[in-house]
Coordinates of C-alpha atoms in Angstrom, one line a residue:
X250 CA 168.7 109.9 41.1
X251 CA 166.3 107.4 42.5
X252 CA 163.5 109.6 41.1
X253 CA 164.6 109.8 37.6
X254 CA 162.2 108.6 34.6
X255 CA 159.0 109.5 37.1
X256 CA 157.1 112.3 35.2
X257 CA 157.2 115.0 35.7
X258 CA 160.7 114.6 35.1
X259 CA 162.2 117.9 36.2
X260 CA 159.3 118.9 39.0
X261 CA 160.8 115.3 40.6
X262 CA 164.7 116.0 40.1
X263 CA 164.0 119.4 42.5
X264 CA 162.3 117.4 45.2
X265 CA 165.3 115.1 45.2
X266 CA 167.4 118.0 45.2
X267 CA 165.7 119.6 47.8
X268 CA 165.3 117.0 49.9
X269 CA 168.8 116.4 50.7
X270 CA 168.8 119.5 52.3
X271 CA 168.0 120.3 55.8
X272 CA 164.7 122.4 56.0
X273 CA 163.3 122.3 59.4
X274 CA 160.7 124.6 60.6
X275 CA 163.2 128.2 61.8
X276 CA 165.8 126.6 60.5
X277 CA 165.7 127.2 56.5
X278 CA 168.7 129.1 56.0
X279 CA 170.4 126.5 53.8
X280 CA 167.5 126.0 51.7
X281 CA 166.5 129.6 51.0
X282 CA 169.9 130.0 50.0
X283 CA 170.2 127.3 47.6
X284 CA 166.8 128.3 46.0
X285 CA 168.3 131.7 45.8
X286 CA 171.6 130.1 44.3
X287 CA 169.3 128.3 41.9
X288 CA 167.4 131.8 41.0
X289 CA 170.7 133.6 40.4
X290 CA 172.4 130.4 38.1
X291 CA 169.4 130.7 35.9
X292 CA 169.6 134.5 35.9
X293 CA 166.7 135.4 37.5
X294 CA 165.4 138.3 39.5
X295 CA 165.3 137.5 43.3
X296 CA 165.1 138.7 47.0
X297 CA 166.0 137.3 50.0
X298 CA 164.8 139.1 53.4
X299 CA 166.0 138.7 56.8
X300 CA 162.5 136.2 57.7
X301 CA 164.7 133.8 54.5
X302 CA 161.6 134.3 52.6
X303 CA 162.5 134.4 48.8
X304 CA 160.7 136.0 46.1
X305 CA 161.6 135.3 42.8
X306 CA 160.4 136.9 39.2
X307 CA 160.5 135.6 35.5
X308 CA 159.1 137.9 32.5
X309 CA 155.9 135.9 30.8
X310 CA 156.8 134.2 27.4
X311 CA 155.8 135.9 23.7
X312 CA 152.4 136.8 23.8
X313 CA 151.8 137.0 27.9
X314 CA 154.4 140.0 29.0
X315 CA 151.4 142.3 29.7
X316 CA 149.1 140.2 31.6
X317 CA 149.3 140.8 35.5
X318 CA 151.7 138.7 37.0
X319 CA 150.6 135.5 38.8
X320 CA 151.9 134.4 41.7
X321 CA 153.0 130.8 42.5
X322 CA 153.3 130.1 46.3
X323 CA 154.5 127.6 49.1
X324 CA 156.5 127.0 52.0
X325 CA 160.5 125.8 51.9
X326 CA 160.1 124.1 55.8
X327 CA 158.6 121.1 56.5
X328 CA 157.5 118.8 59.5
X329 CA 160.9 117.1 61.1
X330 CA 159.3 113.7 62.4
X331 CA 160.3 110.1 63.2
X332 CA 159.4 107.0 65.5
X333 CA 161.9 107.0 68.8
X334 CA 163.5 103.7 67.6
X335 CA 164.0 105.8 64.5
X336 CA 168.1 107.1 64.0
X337 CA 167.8 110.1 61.8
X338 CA 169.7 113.4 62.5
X339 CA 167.0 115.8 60.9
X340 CA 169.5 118.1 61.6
X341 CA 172.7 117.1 59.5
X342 CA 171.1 114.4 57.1
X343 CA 168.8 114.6 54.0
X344 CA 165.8 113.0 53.4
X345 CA 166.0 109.5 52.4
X346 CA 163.1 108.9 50.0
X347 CA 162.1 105.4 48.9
X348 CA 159.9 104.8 45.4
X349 CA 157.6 102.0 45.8
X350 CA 154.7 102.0 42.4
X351 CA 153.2 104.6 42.6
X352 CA 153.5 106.2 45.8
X353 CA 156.9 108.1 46.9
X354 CA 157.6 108.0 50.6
X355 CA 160.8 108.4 53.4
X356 CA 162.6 105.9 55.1
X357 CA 161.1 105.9 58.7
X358 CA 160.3 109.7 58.5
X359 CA 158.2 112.6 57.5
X360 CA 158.7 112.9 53.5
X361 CA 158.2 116.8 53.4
X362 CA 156.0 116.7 50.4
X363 CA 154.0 119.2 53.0
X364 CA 155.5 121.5 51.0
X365 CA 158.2 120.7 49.1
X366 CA 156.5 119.4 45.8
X367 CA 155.4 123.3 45.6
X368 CA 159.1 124.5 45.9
X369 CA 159.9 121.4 43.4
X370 CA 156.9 122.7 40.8
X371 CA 158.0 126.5 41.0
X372 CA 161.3 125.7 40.1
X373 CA 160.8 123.5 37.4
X374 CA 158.5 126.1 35.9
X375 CA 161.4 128.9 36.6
X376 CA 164.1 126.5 34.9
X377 CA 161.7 126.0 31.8
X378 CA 162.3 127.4 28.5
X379 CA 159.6 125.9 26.3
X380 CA 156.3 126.7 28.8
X381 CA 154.1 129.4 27.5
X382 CA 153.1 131.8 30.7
X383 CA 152.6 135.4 32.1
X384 CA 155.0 137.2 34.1
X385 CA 155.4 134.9 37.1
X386 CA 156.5 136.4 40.8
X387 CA 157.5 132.9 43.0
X388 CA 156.8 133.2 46.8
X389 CA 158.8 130.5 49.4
X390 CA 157.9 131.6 52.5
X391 CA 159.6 130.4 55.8
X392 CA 157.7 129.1 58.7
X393 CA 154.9 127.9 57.8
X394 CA 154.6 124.7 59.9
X395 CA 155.7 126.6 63.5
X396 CA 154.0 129.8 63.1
X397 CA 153.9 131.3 59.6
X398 CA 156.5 134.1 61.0
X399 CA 157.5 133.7 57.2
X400 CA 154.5 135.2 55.6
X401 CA 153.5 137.4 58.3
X402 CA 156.7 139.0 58.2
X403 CA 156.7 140.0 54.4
X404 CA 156.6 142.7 52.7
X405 CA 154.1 142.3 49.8
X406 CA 155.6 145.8 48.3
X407 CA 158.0 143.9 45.7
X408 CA 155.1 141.6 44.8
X409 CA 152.5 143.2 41.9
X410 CA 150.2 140.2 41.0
X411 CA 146.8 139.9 42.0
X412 CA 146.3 136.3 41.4
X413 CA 148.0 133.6 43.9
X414 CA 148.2 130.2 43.7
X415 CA 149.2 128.5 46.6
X416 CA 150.2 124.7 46.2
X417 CA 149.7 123.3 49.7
X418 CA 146.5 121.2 50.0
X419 CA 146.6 117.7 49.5
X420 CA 144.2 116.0 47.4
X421 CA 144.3 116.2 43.7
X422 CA 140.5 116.8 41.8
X423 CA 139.9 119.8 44.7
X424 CA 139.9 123.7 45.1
X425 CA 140.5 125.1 47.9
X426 CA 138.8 128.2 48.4
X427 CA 138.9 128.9 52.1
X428 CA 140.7 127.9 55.4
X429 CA 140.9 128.1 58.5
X430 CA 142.5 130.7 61.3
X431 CA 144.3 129.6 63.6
X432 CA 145.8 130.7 67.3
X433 CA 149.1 128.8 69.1
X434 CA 148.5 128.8 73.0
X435 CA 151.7 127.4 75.4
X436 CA 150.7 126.8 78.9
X437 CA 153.7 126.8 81.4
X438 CA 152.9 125.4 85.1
X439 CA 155.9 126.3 87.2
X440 CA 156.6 123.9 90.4
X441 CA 158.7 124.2 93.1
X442 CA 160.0 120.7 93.1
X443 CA 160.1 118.1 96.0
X444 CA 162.9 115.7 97.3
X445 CA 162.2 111.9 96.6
X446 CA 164.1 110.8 100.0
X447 CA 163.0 106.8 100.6
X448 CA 165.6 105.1 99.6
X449 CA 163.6 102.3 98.3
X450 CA 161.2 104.2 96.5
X451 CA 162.3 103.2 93.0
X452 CA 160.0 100.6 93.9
X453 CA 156.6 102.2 93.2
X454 CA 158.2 104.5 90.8
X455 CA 156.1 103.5 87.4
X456 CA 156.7 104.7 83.5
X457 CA 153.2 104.7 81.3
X458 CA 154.2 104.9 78.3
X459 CA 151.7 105.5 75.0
X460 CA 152.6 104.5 71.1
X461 CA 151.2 103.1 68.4
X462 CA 148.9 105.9 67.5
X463 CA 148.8 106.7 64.0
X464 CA 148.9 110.5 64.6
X465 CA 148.1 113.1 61.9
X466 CA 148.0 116.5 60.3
X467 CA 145.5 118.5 63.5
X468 CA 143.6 120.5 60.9
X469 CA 143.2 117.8 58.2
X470 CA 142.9 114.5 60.5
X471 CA 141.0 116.3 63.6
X472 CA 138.0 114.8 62.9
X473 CA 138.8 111.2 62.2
X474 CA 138.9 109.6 66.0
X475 CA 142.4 109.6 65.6
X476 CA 144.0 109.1 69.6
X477 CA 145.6 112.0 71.1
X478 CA 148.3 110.5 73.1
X479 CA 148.7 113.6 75.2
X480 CA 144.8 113.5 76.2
X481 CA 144.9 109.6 76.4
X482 CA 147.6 108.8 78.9
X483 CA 146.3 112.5 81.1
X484 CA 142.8 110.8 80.8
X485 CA 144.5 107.4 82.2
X486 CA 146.3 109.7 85.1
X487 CA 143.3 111.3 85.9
X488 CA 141.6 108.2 86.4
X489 CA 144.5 106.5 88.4
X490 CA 143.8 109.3 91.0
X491 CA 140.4 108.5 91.3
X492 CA 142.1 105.2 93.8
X493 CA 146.0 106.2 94.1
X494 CA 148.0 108.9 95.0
X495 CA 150.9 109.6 93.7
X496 CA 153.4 112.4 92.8
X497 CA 154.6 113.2 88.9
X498 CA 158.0 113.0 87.9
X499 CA 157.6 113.6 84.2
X500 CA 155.1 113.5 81.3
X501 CA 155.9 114.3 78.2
X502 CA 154.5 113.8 74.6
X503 CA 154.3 115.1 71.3
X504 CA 156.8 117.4 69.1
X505 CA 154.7 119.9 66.9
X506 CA 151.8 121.4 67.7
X507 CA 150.5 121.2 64.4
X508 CA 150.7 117.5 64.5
X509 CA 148.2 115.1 66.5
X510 CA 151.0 113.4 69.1
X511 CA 151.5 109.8 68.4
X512 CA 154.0 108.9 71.9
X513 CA 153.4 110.0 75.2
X514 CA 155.4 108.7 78.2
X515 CA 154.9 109.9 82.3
X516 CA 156.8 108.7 85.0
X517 CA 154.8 109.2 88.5
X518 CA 155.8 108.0 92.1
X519 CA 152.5 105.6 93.3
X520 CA 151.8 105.3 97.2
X521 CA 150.7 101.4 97.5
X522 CA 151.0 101.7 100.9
X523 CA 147.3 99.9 100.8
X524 CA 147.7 97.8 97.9
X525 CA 150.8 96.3 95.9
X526 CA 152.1 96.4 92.3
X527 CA 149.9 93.7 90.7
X528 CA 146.6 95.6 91.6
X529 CA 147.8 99.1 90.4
X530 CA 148.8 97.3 87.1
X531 CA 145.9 95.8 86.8
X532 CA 143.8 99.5 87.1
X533 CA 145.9 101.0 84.4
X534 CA 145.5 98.0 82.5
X535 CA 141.5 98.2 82.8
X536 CA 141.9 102.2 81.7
X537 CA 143.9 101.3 78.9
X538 CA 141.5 98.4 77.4
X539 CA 138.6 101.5 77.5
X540 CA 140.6 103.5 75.3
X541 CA 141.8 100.8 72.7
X542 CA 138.1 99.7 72.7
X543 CA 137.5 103.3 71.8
X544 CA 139.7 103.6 69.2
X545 CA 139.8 100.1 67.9
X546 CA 138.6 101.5 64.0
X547 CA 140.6 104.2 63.7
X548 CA 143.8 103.8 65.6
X549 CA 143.8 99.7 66.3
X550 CA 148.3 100.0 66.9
X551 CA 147.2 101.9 70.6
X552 CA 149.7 100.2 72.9
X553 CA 149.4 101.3 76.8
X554 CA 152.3 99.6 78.5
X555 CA 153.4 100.1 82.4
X556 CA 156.6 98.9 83.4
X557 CA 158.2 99.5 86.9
X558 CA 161.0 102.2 86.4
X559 CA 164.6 101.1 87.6
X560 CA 165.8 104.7 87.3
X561 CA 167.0 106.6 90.4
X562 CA 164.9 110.2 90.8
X563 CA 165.8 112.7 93.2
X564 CA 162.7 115.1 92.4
X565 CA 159.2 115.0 92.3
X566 CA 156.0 117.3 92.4
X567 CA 154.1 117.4 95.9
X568 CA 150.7 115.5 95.5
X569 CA 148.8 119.1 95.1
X570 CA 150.6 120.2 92.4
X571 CA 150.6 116.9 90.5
X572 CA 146.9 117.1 90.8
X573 CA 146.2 120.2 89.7
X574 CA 148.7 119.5 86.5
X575 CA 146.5 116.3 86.0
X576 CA 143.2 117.6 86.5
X577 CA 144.1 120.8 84.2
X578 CA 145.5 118.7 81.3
X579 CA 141.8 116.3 81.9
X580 CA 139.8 120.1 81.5
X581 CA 141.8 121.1 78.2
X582 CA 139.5 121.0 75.3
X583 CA 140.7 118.6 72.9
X584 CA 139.9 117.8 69.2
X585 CA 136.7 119.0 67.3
X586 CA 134.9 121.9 69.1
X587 CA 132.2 122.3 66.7
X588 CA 130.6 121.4 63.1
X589 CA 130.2 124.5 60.1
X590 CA 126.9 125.1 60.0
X591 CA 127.2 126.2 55.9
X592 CA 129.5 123.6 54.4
X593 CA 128.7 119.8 55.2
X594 CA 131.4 117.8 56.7
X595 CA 133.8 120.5 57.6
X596 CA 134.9 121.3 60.8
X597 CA 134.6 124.6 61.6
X598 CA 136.3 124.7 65.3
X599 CA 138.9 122.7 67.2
X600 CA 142.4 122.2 69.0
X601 CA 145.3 120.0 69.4
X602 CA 147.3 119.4 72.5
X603 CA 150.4 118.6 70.2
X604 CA 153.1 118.8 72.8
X605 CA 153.4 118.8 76.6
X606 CA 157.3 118.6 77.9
X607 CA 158.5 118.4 81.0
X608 CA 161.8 121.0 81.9
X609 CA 163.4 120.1 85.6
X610 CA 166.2 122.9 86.1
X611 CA 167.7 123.3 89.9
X612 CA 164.4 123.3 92.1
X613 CA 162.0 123.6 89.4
X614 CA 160.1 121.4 87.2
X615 CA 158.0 123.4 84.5
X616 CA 155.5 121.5 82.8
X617 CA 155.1 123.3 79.0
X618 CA 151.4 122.4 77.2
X619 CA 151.4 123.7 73.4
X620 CA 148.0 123.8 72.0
X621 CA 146.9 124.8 68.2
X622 CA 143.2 126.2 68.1
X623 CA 141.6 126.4 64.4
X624 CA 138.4 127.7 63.2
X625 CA 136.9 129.7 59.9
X626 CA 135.2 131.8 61.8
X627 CA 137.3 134.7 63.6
X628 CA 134.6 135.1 66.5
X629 CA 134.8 131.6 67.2
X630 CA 138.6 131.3 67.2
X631 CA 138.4 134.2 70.1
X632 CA 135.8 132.6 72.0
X633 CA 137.6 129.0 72.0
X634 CA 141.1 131.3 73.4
X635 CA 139.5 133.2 76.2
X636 CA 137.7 130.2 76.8
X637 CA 141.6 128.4 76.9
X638 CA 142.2 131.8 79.3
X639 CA 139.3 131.7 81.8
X640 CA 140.2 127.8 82.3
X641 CA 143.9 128.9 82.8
X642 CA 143.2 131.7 85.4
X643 CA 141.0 129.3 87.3
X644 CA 143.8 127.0 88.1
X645 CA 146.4 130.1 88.5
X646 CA 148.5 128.6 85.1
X647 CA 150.6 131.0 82.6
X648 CA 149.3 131.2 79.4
X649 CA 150.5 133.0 76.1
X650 CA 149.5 133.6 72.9
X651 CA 153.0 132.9 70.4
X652 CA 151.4 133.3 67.0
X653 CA 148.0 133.9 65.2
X654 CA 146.8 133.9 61.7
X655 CA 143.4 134.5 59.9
X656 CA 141.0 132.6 58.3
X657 CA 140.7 133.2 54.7
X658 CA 137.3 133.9 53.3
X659 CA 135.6 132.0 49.9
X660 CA 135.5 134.8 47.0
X661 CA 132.4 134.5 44.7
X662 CA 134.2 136.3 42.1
X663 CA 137.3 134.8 41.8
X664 CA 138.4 134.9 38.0
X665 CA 141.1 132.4 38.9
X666 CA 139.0 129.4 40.4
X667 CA 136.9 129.7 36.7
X668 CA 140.4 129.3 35.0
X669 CA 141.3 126.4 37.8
X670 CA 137.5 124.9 36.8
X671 CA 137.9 124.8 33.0
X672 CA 141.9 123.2 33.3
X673 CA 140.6 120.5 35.6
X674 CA 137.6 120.0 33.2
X675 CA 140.1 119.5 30.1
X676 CA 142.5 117.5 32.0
X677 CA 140.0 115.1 33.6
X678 CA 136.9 114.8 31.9
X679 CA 135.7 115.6 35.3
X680 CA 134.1 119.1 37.1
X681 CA 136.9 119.8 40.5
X682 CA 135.6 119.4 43.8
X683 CA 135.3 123.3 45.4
X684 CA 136.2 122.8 49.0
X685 CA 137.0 124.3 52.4
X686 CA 139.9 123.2 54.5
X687 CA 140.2 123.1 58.4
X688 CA 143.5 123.6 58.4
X689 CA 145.9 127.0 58.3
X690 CA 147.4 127.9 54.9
X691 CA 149.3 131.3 54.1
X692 CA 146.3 132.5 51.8
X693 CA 144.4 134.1 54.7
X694 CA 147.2 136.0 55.7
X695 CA 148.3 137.3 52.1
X696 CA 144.9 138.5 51.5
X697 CA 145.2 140.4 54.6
X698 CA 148.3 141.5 53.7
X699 CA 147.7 142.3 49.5
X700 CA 144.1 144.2 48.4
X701 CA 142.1 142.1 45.9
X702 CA 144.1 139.3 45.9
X703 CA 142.0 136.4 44.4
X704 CA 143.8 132.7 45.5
X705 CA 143.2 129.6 45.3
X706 CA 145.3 126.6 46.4
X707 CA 145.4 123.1 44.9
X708 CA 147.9 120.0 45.7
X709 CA 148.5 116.4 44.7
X710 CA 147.4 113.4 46.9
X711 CA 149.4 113.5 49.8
X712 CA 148.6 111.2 52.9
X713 CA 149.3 110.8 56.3
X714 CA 151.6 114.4 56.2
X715 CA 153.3 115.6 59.6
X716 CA 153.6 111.4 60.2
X717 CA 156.5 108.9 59.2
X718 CA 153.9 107.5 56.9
X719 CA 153.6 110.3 55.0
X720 CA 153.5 109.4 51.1
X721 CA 153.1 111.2 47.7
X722 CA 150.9 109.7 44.8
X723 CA 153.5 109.7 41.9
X724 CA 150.6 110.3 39.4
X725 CA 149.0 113.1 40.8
X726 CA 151.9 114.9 40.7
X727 CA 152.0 114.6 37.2
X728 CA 148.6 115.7 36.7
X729 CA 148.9 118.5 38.9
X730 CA 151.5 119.6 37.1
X731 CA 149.6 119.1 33.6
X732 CA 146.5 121.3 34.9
X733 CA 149.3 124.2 36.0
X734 CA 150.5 123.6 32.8
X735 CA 147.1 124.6 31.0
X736 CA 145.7 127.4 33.3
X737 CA 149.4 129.3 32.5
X738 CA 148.6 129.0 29.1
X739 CA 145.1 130.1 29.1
X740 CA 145.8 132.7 31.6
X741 CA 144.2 135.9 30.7
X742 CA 143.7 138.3 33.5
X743 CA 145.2 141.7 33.3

């Protein structure tokens, strides 16, 4: 076990174990079977619905067996990410994780820690036979990262706590105590396509490609001038038709909507019948030095190459429809809409263009554009998707909505935050930061789902999630774990 002798032991041997199995986003059906193989070995009550959520009860300890149950919640699927150069077959192969001091990370891909130290906690405190705690009632939910079709899809009925903690926020020394809604919007431009018939056009057939971008979680990182490589190279497009015209092959960029895109690559057919390769290089060149003086801070890796393409295309857009792809993607909203006007430093509106893909099938290329709106305030997140609508009908473009969640509201009277207070008080010497995130977590949609519920959610430090960088702090895991440790023993609520 490269994890073994890190404390806490056992909460560490279950993210190794978990790790090694398979756990994309809509494709958990391994893992919720092994936790519900894990459930059943330690002779535990447990369901399993057709969503793969799994609920799982354990009777509280001497002393606790009438107290309301409490509820301990995450998600089983994480964020499947890597760099191109990157061979990993998400798919078939477990995570390879790599201990360096104190921080635990993956080999050239997303760790998963978003959220599978709060699988790795819940079991740990399932397997235990010395921790003093109430009834317990564990909730893995499915989903979470491409939709939360999990949670939405549950049926609360077998769950009878009132009290939820949710273990998916990312800094240790904070409460959560609200988040944001959110709303996933595809755009789909359909094209009839046309025939590429010079035979030497291969010659002014260029490949921009984007990379280097740090990337990062869109709720969490929206507000750090972190590039968008989706906006960037359709803001360098844009501006290449402002001299040159030219026809689109391809863009595409980005793999999760929930995840600022990193790489973005289009291929586009350039007319230099009045100029010549050198001085279209050198305008792409000039556009590229304006963005990496932009982001020179925040995201100094920006790399903006052009190359000449030596592929053979047969298919193209005509010029109209590569210009009103272009100047649509330029019009797309992108990044932080607006400020809360209650609680400093938060973001209370934005979106991500995560992912824009490029489909050519027979005659047709459709061009896909998936976009994550968030805000805490549900008027706000309506006004930002007609807005996204009334910009669509303009230019005649599809649009859907493919999932929605709310945002979950602060509770003055939450009982459990007090319990939360006093552990981290005892633990730390130090009074917990009581925050708001702009980011979606399963807590709005439970307390839509179950009356009364009072949540709160907590984490350890985890960095750079939904990237290959992502990392765990090894010692916030522990003291995580000692502060759950402490409210389950001075739990009290009835």
């Amino acid at each position: 076990m490269k994890t073994k002798g890190l404390y806490p032991e056992r909460v560490f041997y279950f993210f190794e174990k978990i790790s090694e199995i398979p756990r994309g986003s809509k494709k958990e059906k391994k893992i919720s079977d092994w936790i519900v193989k894990f459930a059943k070995e330690n002779k535990l009550e447990v369901f399993q619905d057709e969503n793969l959520n799994v609920i799982i009860k354990k009777p509280g300890t001497n002393g606790y067996q009438s107290l309301s149950p409490f509820i301990i919640q995450g998600h089983m699927d994480m964020v499947w990410e890597k760099n191109r150069e990157t061979n990993f077959d998400f798919e078939n192969q477990g995570i390879d994780l790599i201990v360096d001091g104190n921080i635990i990370k993956a080999n050239n891909t997303t760790l998963g820690a978003d959220n599978g130290i709060a699988v790795a906690y819940a079991l740990a405190l399932l397997e235990s036979k010395d921790i003093e705690h109430p009834p317990l009632e564990v909730l893995i939910t499915t989903d979470e990262e491409a939709g939360m079709s999990g949670v939405n899809n549950l049926d609360v009925a077998l769950l009878k706590g009132h009290t939820l903690l949710n273990i998916d926020t990312e800094d240790f020394g904070e409460i959560y105590v609200s988040s944001a809604g959110g709303s996933r919007i595809k755009n789909i431009l359909k094209f009839k396509t046309s025939e590429i018939i010079d035979s030497n056009i291969k010659n002014s057939i260029f490949t921009i490609n984007i990379t280097g971008l740090r990337g990062g979680h869109s709720g969490t990182d929206i507000n750090k001038n972190l590039g968008n490589a989706n906006k960037i190279l359709g803001d360098i497009l844009y501006h290449i038709s402002k001299k040159y015209s030219f026809n689109l092959i391809d863009f595409n960029g980005g793999d999760k909507n929930n995840a600022i895109p990193r790489e973005a690559s289009s291929t586009i057919n350039v007319d230099l019948s009045i100029s010549n390769d050198e001085d279209f290089k050198i305008l792409v060149t000039d556009a590229a030095n304006i963005f990496k003086s932009t982001y020179f801070k925040d995201d100094d890796n920006l790399s903006i190459e052009i190359n000449k393409s030596d592929n053979i295309y047969t298919n193209q857009l005509n010029l109209s429809d590569s210009m009103k792809f272009i100047q649509f993607l330029h019009n797309l909203p992108n990044g932080v809409i607006s400020m809360s006007k209650s609680i400093e430093n938060l973001v209370e509106t934005s979106i991500n263009i995560g992912v824009v893909k490029t489909v050519n099938v027979n005659n047709q290329i459709d061009i896909i554009i998936e976009s994550l709106l968030r805000s805490s305030v549900d008027s706000n997140l309506k006004n930002l998707e007609n807005s996204i609508f009334v910009l669509s009908e303009d230019y005649g473009i599809e649009y859907q909505i493919d999932s929605t969640y709310s945002p979950w509201e602060y509770n003055k009277n939450s009982k459990l935050r007090i319990l939360f207070e006093d552990a981290f008080k005892k633990i730390t010497s130090k009074n917990p930061k009581i925050m708001a995130i702009h980011a979606g977590l399963e807590c709005g949609i439970l307390v839509s789902k179950i009356r009364n519920l009072d949540v709160i959610s907590i984490g350890p430090n985890i960095r750079l999630a939904h990237t290959p960088s992502e990392y765990m702090e090894i010692d916030s895991v522990g003291k995580t774990w000692d502060v759950i440790l402490e409210v389950l023993k001075t739990y009290n609520i009835e």
